[in-house]
Structure formats: C-alpha cells, structure tokens
mmCIF file with all atom_site columns, C-alpha atoms in Angstrom:
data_model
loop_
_atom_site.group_PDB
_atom_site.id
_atom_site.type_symbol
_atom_site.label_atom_id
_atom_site.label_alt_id
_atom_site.label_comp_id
_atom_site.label_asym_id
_atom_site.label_entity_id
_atom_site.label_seq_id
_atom_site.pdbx_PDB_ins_code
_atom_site.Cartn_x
_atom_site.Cartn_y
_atom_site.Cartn_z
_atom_site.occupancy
_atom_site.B_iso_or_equiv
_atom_site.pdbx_formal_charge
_atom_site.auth_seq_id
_atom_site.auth_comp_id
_atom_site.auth_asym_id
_atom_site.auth_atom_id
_atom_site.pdbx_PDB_model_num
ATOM 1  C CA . UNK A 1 1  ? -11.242 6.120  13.667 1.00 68.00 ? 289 UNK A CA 1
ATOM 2  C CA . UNK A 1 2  ? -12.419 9.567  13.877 1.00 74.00 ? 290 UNK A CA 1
ATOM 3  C CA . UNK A 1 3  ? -13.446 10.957 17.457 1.00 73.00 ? 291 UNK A CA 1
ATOM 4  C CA . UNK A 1 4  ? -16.648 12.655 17.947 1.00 73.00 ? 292 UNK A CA 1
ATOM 5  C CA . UNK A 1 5  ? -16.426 16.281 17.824 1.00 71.00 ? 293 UNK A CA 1
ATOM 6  C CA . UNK A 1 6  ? -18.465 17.949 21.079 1.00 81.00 ? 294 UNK A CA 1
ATOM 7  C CA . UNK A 1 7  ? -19.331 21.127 21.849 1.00 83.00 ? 295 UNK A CA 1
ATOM 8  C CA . UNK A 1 8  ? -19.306 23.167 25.381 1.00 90.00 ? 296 UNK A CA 1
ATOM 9  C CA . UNK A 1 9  ? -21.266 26.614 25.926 1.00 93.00 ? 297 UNK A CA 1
ATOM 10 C CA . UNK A 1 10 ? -19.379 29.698 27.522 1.00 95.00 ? 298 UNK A CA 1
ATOM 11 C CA . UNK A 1 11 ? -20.026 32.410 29.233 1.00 96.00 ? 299 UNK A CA 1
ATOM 12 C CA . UNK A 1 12 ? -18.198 35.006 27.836 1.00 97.00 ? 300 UNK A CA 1
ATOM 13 C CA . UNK A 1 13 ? -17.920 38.631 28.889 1.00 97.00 ? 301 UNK A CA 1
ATOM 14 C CA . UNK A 1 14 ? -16.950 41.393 25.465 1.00 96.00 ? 302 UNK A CA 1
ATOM 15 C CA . UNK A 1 15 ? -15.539 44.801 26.284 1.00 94.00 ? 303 UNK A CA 1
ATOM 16 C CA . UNK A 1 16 ? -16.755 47.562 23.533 1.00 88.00 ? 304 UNK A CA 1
ATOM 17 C CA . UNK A 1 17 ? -14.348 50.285 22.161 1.00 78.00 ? 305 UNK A CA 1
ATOM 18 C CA . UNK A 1 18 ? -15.061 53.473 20.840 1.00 69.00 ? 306 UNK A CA 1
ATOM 19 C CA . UNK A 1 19 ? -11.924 53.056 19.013 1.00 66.00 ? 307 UNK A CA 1
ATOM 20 C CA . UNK A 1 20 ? -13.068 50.140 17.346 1.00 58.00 ? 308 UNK A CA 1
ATOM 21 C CA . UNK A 1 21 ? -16.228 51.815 16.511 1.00 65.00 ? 309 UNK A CA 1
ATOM 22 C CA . UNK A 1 22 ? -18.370 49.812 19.162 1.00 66.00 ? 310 UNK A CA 1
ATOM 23 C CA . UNK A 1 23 ? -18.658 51.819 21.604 1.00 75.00 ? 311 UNK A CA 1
ATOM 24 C CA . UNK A 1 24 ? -20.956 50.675 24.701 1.00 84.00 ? 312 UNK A CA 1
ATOM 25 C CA . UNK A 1 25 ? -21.268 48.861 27.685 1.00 89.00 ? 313 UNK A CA 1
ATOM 26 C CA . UNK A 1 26 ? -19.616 45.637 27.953 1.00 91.00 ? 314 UNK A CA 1
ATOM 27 C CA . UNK A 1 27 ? -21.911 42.616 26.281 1.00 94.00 ? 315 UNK A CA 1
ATOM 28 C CA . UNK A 1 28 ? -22.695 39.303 27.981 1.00 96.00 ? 316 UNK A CA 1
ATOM 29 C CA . UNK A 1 29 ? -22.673 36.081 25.716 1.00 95.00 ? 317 UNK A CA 1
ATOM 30 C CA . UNK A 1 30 ? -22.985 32.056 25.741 1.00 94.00 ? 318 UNK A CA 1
ATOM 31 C CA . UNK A 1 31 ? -21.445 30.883 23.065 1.00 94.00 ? 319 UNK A CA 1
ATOM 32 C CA . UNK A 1 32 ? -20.372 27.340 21.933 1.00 91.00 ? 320 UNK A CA 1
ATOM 33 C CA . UNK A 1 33 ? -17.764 25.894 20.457 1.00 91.00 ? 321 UNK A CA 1
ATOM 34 C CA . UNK A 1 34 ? -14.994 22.456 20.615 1.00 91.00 ? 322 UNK A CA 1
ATOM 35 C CA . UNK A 1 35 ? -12.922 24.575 22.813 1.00 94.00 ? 323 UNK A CA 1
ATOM 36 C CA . UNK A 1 36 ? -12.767 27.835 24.363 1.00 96.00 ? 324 UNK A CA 1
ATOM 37 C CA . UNK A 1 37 ? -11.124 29.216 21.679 1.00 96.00 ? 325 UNK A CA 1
ATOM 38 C CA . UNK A 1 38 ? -13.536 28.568 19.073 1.00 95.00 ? 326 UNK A CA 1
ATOM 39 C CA . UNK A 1 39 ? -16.315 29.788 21.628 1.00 95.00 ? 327 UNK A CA 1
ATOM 40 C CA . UNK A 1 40 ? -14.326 33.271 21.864 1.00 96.00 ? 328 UNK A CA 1
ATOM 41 C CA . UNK A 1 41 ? -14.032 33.361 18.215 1.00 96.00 ? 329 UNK A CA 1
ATOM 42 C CA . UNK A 1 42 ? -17.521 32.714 17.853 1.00 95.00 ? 330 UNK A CA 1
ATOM 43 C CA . UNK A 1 43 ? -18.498 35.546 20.263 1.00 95.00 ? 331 UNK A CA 1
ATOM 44 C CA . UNK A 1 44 ? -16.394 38.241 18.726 1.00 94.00 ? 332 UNK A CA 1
ATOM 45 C CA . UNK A 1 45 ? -17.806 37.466 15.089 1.00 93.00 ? 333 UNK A CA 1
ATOM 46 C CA . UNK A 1 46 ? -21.032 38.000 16.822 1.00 91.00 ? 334 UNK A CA 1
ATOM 47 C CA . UNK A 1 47 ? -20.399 41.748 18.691 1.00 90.00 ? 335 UNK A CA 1
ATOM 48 C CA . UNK A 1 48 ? -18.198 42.844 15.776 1.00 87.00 ? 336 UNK A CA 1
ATOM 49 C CA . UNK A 1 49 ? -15.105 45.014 17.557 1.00 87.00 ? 337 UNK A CA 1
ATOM 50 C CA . UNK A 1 50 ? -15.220 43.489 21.247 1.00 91.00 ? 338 UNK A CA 1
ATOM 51 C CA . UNK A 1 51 ? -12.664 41.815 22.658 1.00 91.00 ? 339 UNK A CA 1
ATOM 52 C CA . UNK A 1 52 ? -12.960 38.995 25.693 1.00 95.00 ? 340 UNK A CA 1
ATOM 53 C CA . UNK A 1 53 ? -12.363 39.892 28.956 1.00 96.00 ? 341 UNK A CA 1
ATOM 54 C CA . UNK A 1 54 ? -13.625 36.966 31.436 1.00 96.00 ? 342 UNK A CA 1
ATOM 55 C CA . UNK A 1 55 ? -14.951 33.568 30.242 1.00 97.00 ? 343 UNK A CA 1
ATOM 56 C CA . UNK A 1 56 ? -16.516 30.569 32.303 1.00 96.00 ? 344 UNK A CA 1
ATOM 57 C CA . UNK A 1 57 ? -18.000 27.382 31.345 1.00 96.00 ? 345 UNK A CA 1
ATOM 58 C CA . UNK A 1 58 ? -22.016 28.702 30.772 1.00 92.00 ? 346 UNK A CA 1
ATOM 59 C CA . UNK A 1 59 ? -24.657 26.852 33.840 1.00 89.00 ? 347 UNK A CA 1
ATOM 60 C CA . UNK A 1 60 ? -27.287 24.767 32.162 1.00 85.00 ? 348 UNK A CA 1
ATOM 61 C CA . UNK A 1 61 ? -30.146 27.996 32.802 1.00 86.00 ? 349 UNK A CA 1
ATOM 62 C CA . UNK A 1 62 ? -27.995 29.919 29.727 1.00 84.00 ? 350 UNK A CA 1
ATOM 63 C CA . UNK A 1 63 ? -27.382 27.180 27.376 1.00 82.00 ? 351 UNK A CA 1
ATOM 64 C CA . UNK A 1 64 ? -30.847 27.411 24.952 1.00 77.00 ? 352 UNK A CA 1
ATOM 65 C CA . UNK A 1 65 ? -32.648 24.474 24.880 1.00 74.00 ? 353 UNK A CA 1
ATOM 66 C CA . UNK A 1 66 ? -35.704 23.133 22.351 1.00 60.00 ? 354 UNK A CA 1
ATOM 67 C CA . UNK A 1 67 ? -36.067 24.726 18.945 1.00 50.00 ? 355 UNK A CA 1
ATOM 68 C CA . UNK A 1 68 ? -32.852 27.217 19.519 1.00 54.00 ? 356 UNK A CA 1
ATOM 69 C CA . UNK A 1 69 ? -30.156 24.295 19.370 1.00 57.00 ? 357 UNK A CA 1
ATOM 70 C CA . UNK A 1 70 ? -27.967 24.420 16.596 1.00 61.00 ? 358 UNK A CA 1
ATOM 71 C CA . UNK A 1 71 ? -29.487 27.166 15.191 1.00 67.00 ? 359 UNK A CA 1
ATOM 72 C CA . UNK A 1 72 ? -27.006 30.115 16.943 1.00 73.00 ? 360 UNK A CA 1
ATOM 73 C CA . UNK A 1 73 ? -24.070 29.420 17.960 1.00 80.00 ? 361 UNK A CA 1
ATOM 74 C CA . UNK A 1 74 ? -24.174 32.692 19.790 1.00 90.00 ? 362 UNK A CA 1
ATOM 75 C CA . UNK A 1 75 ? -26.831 34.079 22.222 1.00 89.00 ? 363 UNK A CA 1
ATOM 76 C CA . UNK A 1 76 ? -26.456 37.665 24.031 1.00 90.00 ? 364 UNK A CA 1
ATOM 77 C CA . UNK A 1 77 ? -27.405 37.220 27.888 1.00 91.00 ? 365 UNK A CA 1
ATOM 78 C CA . UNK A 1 78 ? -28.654 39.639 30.561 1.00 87.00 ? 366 UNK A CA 1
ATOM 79 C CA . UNK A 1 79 ? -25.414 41.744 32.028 1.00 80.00 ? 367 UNK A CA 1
ATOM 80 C CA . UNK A 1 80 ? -26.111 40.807 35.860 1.00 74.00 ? 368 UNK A CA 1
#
C-alpha cells in the first residue's frame, strides 16, 4: 500500500549574487514541498541564482489559503 504523500510550507530565506547575475537584497519565501529539500529546490527554481541561507517550518499567517492552494508552490514574503 502506497502512503499518502503530504506537503509542509517553509520559510525560506535566498541570498542574491552579483556573480550569479542576481544581484539584490536577500528574498524571503514560503515554499512547499514533501521535505525540506524539495521546498529549497522549489524556492531556488523560483529566484533563479539564490542560494538558501536559513529555513524554518512557515506559521499558518504565510501559508496561502482559499483560491491560492495548489496553484504556487512558491510565494515571495515581506523581508521583516
């Protein structure tokens, strides 16, 4: 029998490079995925030459609710 697959949001905070032609301020993301690794893989496909630096499991007032839901994967979040 085949276990259900789940999915958990992150939080998950991408530093830009000039070097990698992204240059910028660091970007703030929830992201989702069956593990942190997927969410982190998700997150850098979305802000093309970042790389992680800090990741938490994202609070319930990040995670987009209603017509949003399984639409993105990704959502960019204020930087605090």
């Amino acid at each position: 029998m085949a276990r259900p697959v789940t999915r958990t949001w992150y939080r998950i905070a991408l530093a830009r490079s000039a070097a990698a032609g992204s240059a910028g301020p660091p970007v703030l993301v929830a992201a989702s995925g069956e593990h942190l690794g997927a969410a982190i893989a998700a997150a850098e496909r979305h802000v093309p030459g970042a790389w992680p630096i800090a990741a938490e499991l994202a609070s319930s007032d990040q995670v987009p609710l209603g017509e949003s839901v399984g639409k993105h994967p990704v959502v960019t979040l204020a930087w605090p």
